[in-house]
Amino acid sequence: MAQADIGSKRLISLAPDAWVKWVTNLPNAVAREILGSEFQLVSRENDVLLKASNGKGLDFLLLTEIQMRPDPRMPKRIRAYAGLAEEKYNLLVYPVVVNILPPEIPRKIRSRYESDLMNIKARQDYRVINLWEVDVAEAFKPQGIALLPLAPVMKGGDRESVLQRAVEAVEELPASEQIQDLKRILGIFATFVLGTDLVERIMSLESEALRESPWGKQFLQEGVQQGMQQGMQQGVLRTLQRLLRRRFGELPSSVESDLAELSAEQLEELVGVLLEVESLEEFIAAVPAMAV
């Protein structure tokens, strides 16, 4: 299967009218045309530029970016994309960012770009939809066909029963080539929260589809990076524990537990702290997160 077939453009093209209605909260909005094949800056795998109407005579551009996790670079990117799209098509732009999974480290998710250079101000707002905050019931409403593939990553959707219900809902749709694409995308998103084994047991998920999907690629890369980081963290942790025992003897279990929660970078900093302190108590006091 071609990569574009299981990316954002394919997902939205399966039910463009339903998608436009959902992200804009306009019940009469309709999709006109998916654009962007010649608009290089908006032809990335996760970006979709679509011409739409509010149902009352106003045409506009809907710019959607579906990303795995919130990206702190997004405000600048949306500002640039929206400006270029408005200039090219001479239509106002409604930008939307859809985040599939929450940030690995909790942080504020921005919904606007702002700058101020010598009192010259610029601002670009955009709508942010965090799928883990959207109730999975939305996917099973009459107009929810666009959301069915997203059900597993929505609030309350990370359950086997939800995946089974979503598969049944997809299979009840009129037979077409789109059904297979809906099921493939559903399987990819389900893998993020339920694991490959369970998804393969419930539905026929092609491993090739997961690898070719831009989201699947990022998910697999995250897994590799996480494994490397965990390995690094364990190595630094063992080194620090060994040095602490050499200086101060056996460590309290509370100290062991606190150290195990720290990142490799934090543990490396503590190695430097250890070289400067005279007692275990002083070491603990020098680390606010470990203070008792």
XYZ file of C-alpha atoms in Angstrom:
292
model
C 0.000 0.000 0.000
C 1.306 3.468 -0.759
C 2.290 5.507 2.247
C -0.120 8.349 1.419
C -3.029 5.897 1.539
C -2.740 5.512 5.305
C -1.686 9.023 6.254
C -3.683 12.093 7.216
C -4.887 12.810 3.677
C -6.355 9.334 3.337
C -7.992 9.479 6.768
C -9.721 12.785 6.034
C -10.618 11.846 2.454
C -12.614 8.853 3.735
C -15.294 11.208 5.116
C -14.322 14.829 4.368
C -17.727 16.379 5.104
C -17.926 14.670 8.492
C -14.368 15.756 9.270
C -15.038 19.409 8.417
C -18.182 19.439 10.555
C -16.359 17.913 13.515
C -13.237 20.090 13.616
C -15.128 23.356 12.978
C -18.247 22.623 15.060
C -20.318 23.850 12.094
C -23.201 21.416 11.423
C -23.788 22.770 7.894
C -20.150 22.904 6.805
C -19.142 20.873 3.753
C -15.868 19.916 2.114
C -15.242 21.226 -1.401
C -11.855 19.874 -2.403
C -8.649 18.536 -0.877
C -5.820 20.821 -1.998
C -2.104 20.940 -1.476
C -0.574 18.475 -3.938
C 1.217 21.403 -5.583
C 1.568 23.398 -2.357
C 4.854 21.894 -1.210
C 4.984 23.372 2.286
C 1.607 21.833 3.084
C 2.089 18.531 1.301
C 3.729 16.754 4.234
C 2.374 13.393 5.300
C 0.585 14.789 8.350
C -0.828 18.009 6.853
C -4.036 18.354 4.889
C -5.266 21.534 3.197
C -8.921 21.413 2.262
C -11.261 23.948 0.673
C -14.560 24.043 2.561
C -17.759 26.049 2.986
C -19.572 26.989 6.175
C -22.891 26.168 4.494
C -23.897 29.829 4.408
C -21.945 31.012 1.401
C -18.535 31.490 3.013
C -15.673 29.486 1.515
C -12.515 29.013 3.559
C -9.447 26.804 3.848
C -9.269 24.120 6.524
C -5.664 23.325 7.418
C -5.367 20.166 9.523
C -2.207 18.728 11.027
C -2.509 15.330 12.709
C 0.578 14.606 14.785
C 1.610 11.815 17.130
C 2.398 14.072 20.099
C 2.330 17.841 20.712
C 5.288 19.579 19.078
C 6.594 22.848 20.599
C 7.488 24.012 17.066
C 3.853 23.886 15.970
C 2.953 27.583 16.547
C 5.609 28.769 14.079
C 4.708 26.085 11.580
C 0.987 26.877 11.643
C 1.699 30.586 11.296
C 3.853 29.955 8.207
C 1.463 27.447 6.612
C -1.632 29.570 7.211
C -0.013 32.679 5.739
C 1.272 30.897 2.644
C -2.031 29.095 2.059
C -4.039 32.313 2.405
C -1.757 34.088 -0.070
C -1.891 31.274 -2.632
C -5.640 30.610 -2.574
C -6.891 34.046 -1.450
C -9.095 32.465 1.225
C -9.061 32.751 5.009
C -7.590 29.765 6.846
C -9.028 27.798 9.776
C -6.030 25.890 11.226
C -6.523 22.771 13.369
C -3.916 20.643 15.133
C -4.976 17.143 16.207
C -2.731 15.476 18.795
C -3.024 11.687 18.940
C -1.148 10.968 22.179
C -0.326 13.239 25.150
C 3.200 14.626 25.613
C 5.573 12.216 27.309
C 6.505 14.976 29.775
C 3.455 17.015 30.923
C 3.570 20.552 29.561
C 1.237 23.272 28.357
C 0.048 22.726 24.796
C 0.022 26.025 22.945
C -2.826 27.078 20.660
C -1.421 30.267 19.181
C 1.692 31.890 17.786
C 2.670 35.267 19.241
C 5.637 37.556 18.662
C 6.510 41.144 19.527
C 9.470 42.818 17.854
C 9.909 46.477 18.824
C 6.156 46.757 19.408
C 5.337 45.139 16.033
C 3.068 42.273 17.042
C 2.037 39.120 15.208
C -0.486 36.513 16.281
C -1.928 33.324 14.774
C -4.540 31.311 16.658
C -5.362 27.708 15.830
C -7.661 25.089 17.267
C -6.084 22.223 19.213
C -7.887 18.886 19.545
C -6.322 16.435 21.989
C -7.842 13.059 21.180
C -7.281 11.722 24.702
C -9.667 14.453 25.932
C -12.446 13.698 23.394
C -14.989 11.151 24.638
C -14.964 8.010 22.528
C -18.765 8.196 22.314
C -18.250 10.905 19.652
C -16.919 8.246 17.281
C -20.140 6.236 17.433
C -22.556 9.074 16.695
C -24.362 9.068 13.307
C -21.929 11.637 11.879
C -18.902 10.037 13.538
C -17.616 8.012 10.596
C -14.567 10.277 10.343
C -13.707 9.453 13.959
C -14.189 5.675 13.921
C -10.518 4.973 13.109
C -9.515 7.268 16.001
C -11.729 5.573 18.608
C -8.936 3.623 20.380
C -6.910 6.771 21.163
C -9.908 8.811 22.329
C -10.931 9.191 25.977
C -12.149 5.810 27.217
C -11.222 4.122 23.946
C -8.253 2.064 25.102
C -10.347 -1.053 25.753
C -10.795 -4.255 23.803
C -14.576 -3.821 23.804
C -14.260 -0.403 22.122
C -12.051 -1.810 19.381
C -14.507 -4.645 18.757
C -17.382 -2.172 18.574
C -15.448 0.062 16.160
C -14.616 -2.899 13.914
C -18.285 -3.901 13.850
C -19.334 -0.316 13.048
C -16.881 -0.153 10.139
C -18.026 -3.520 8.779
C -21.656 -2.353 8.847
C -20.881 0.496 6.438
C -21.739 0.034 2.724
C -19.127 -2.146 1.037
C -16.369 -0.168 -0.704
C -12.608 0.126 -0.930
C -12.825 2.729 1.820
C -13.870 0.077 4.331
C -10.498 -1.641 4.100
C -8.681 1.659 4.553
C -10.848 2.526 7.554
C -9.997 -0.832 9.119
C -6.284 -0.436 8.428
C -6.168 3.019 9.998
C -8.284 1.800 12.941
C -5.817 -1.050 13.455
C -2.847 1.317 13.395
C -4.323 3.622 16.040
C -5.428 0.659 18.168
C -1.852 -0.634 18.186
C -0.671 2.562 19.889
C -2.704 1.835 23.033
C -3.645 -1.855 22.942
C -0.542 -3.491 21.507
C -0.029 -5.462 18.313
C -0.940 -8.895 19.720
C -4.430 -7.887 20.871
C -5.146 -5.941 17.683
C -4.063 -8.851 15.491
C -6.316 -11.172 17.488
C -9.384 -8.967 16.973
C -8.743 -7.828 13.428
C -6.387 -8.530 10.559
C -3.752 -5.824 10.927
C -1.085 -5.889 8.260
C 2.298 -5.200 9.844
C 3.341 -3.579 6.558
C 0.543 -1.024 6.950
C 1.845 -0.086 10.394
C 5.385 0.349 9.088
C 4.290 2.417 6.074
C 1.959 4.718 7.986
C 3.661 8.009 8.985
C 2.111 7.626 12.448
C 3.203 3.995 12.651
C 6.759 4.926 11.713
C 6.889 7.576 14.419
C 5.370 5.193 16.971
C 7.968 2.515 16.176
C 10.783 5.080 16.317
C 9.552 6.250 19.720
C 9.704 2.664 20.935
C 13.306 2.271 19.782
C 14.345 5.596 21.319
C 12.567 4.792 24.567
C 14.390 1.470 24.754
C 17.738 3.190 24.195
C 16.945 5.821 26.822
C 15.873 3.189 29.327
C 19.106 1.284 28.716
C 21.152 4.448 29.232
C 19.216 5.335 32.382
C 19.796 1.882 33.845
C 23.524 2.092 33.152
C 23.942 5.489 34.827
C 21.711 4.395 37.725
C 23.851 1.335 38.434
C 27.028 3.436 38.313
C 25.642 6.032 40.724
C 24.359 3.370 43.130
C 27.750 1.668 43.133
C 29.545 4.955 43.895
C 27.088 5.813 46.667
C 27.557 2.425 48.337
C 31.331 2.736 48.192
C 31.160 6.045 50.029
C 28.207 5.620 52.363
C 27.416 1.894 52.581
C 23.966 0.418 51.993
C 21.330 2.875 50.749
C 17.853 3.376 52.274
C 15.121 1.869 50.105
C 13.533 5.328 49.738
C 16.732 6.634 48.132
C 16.865 3.626 45.796
C 13.256 4.266 44.734
C 13.801 7.986 44.161
C 16.903 7.405 42.064
C 15.101 4.870 39.877
C 12.540 7.542 38.910
C 15.136 9.967 37.548
C 16.272 10.334 33.937
C 19.766 9.544 32.685
C 20.552 13.277 32.514
C 19.425 13.849 36.115
C 21.440 10.871 37.329
C 24.543 12.151 35.545
C 24.149 15.467 37.376
C 23.945 13.589 40.676
C 27.287 11.941 39.992
C 28.779 15.442 40.073
C 26.896 16.228 43.285
C 28.237 13.054 44.882
C 31.827 14.197 44.330
C 31.207 17.383 46.309
C 29.242 16.223 49.385
C 30.546 14.718 52.634
C 27.561 12.594 53.710
C 24.535 10.774 52.338
C 22.271 13.258 54.110
C 24.053 16.133 52.383
C 23.688 14.319 49.049
C 19.932 13.895 49.564
C 19.550 17.509 50.709
C 21.303 18.698 47.559
C 18.579 17.111 45.433
C 15.198 18.826 46.081
C 13.215 16.033 44.447
C 14.773 13.534 46.860
C 14.603 15.617 50.030
C 12.750 13.856 52.871
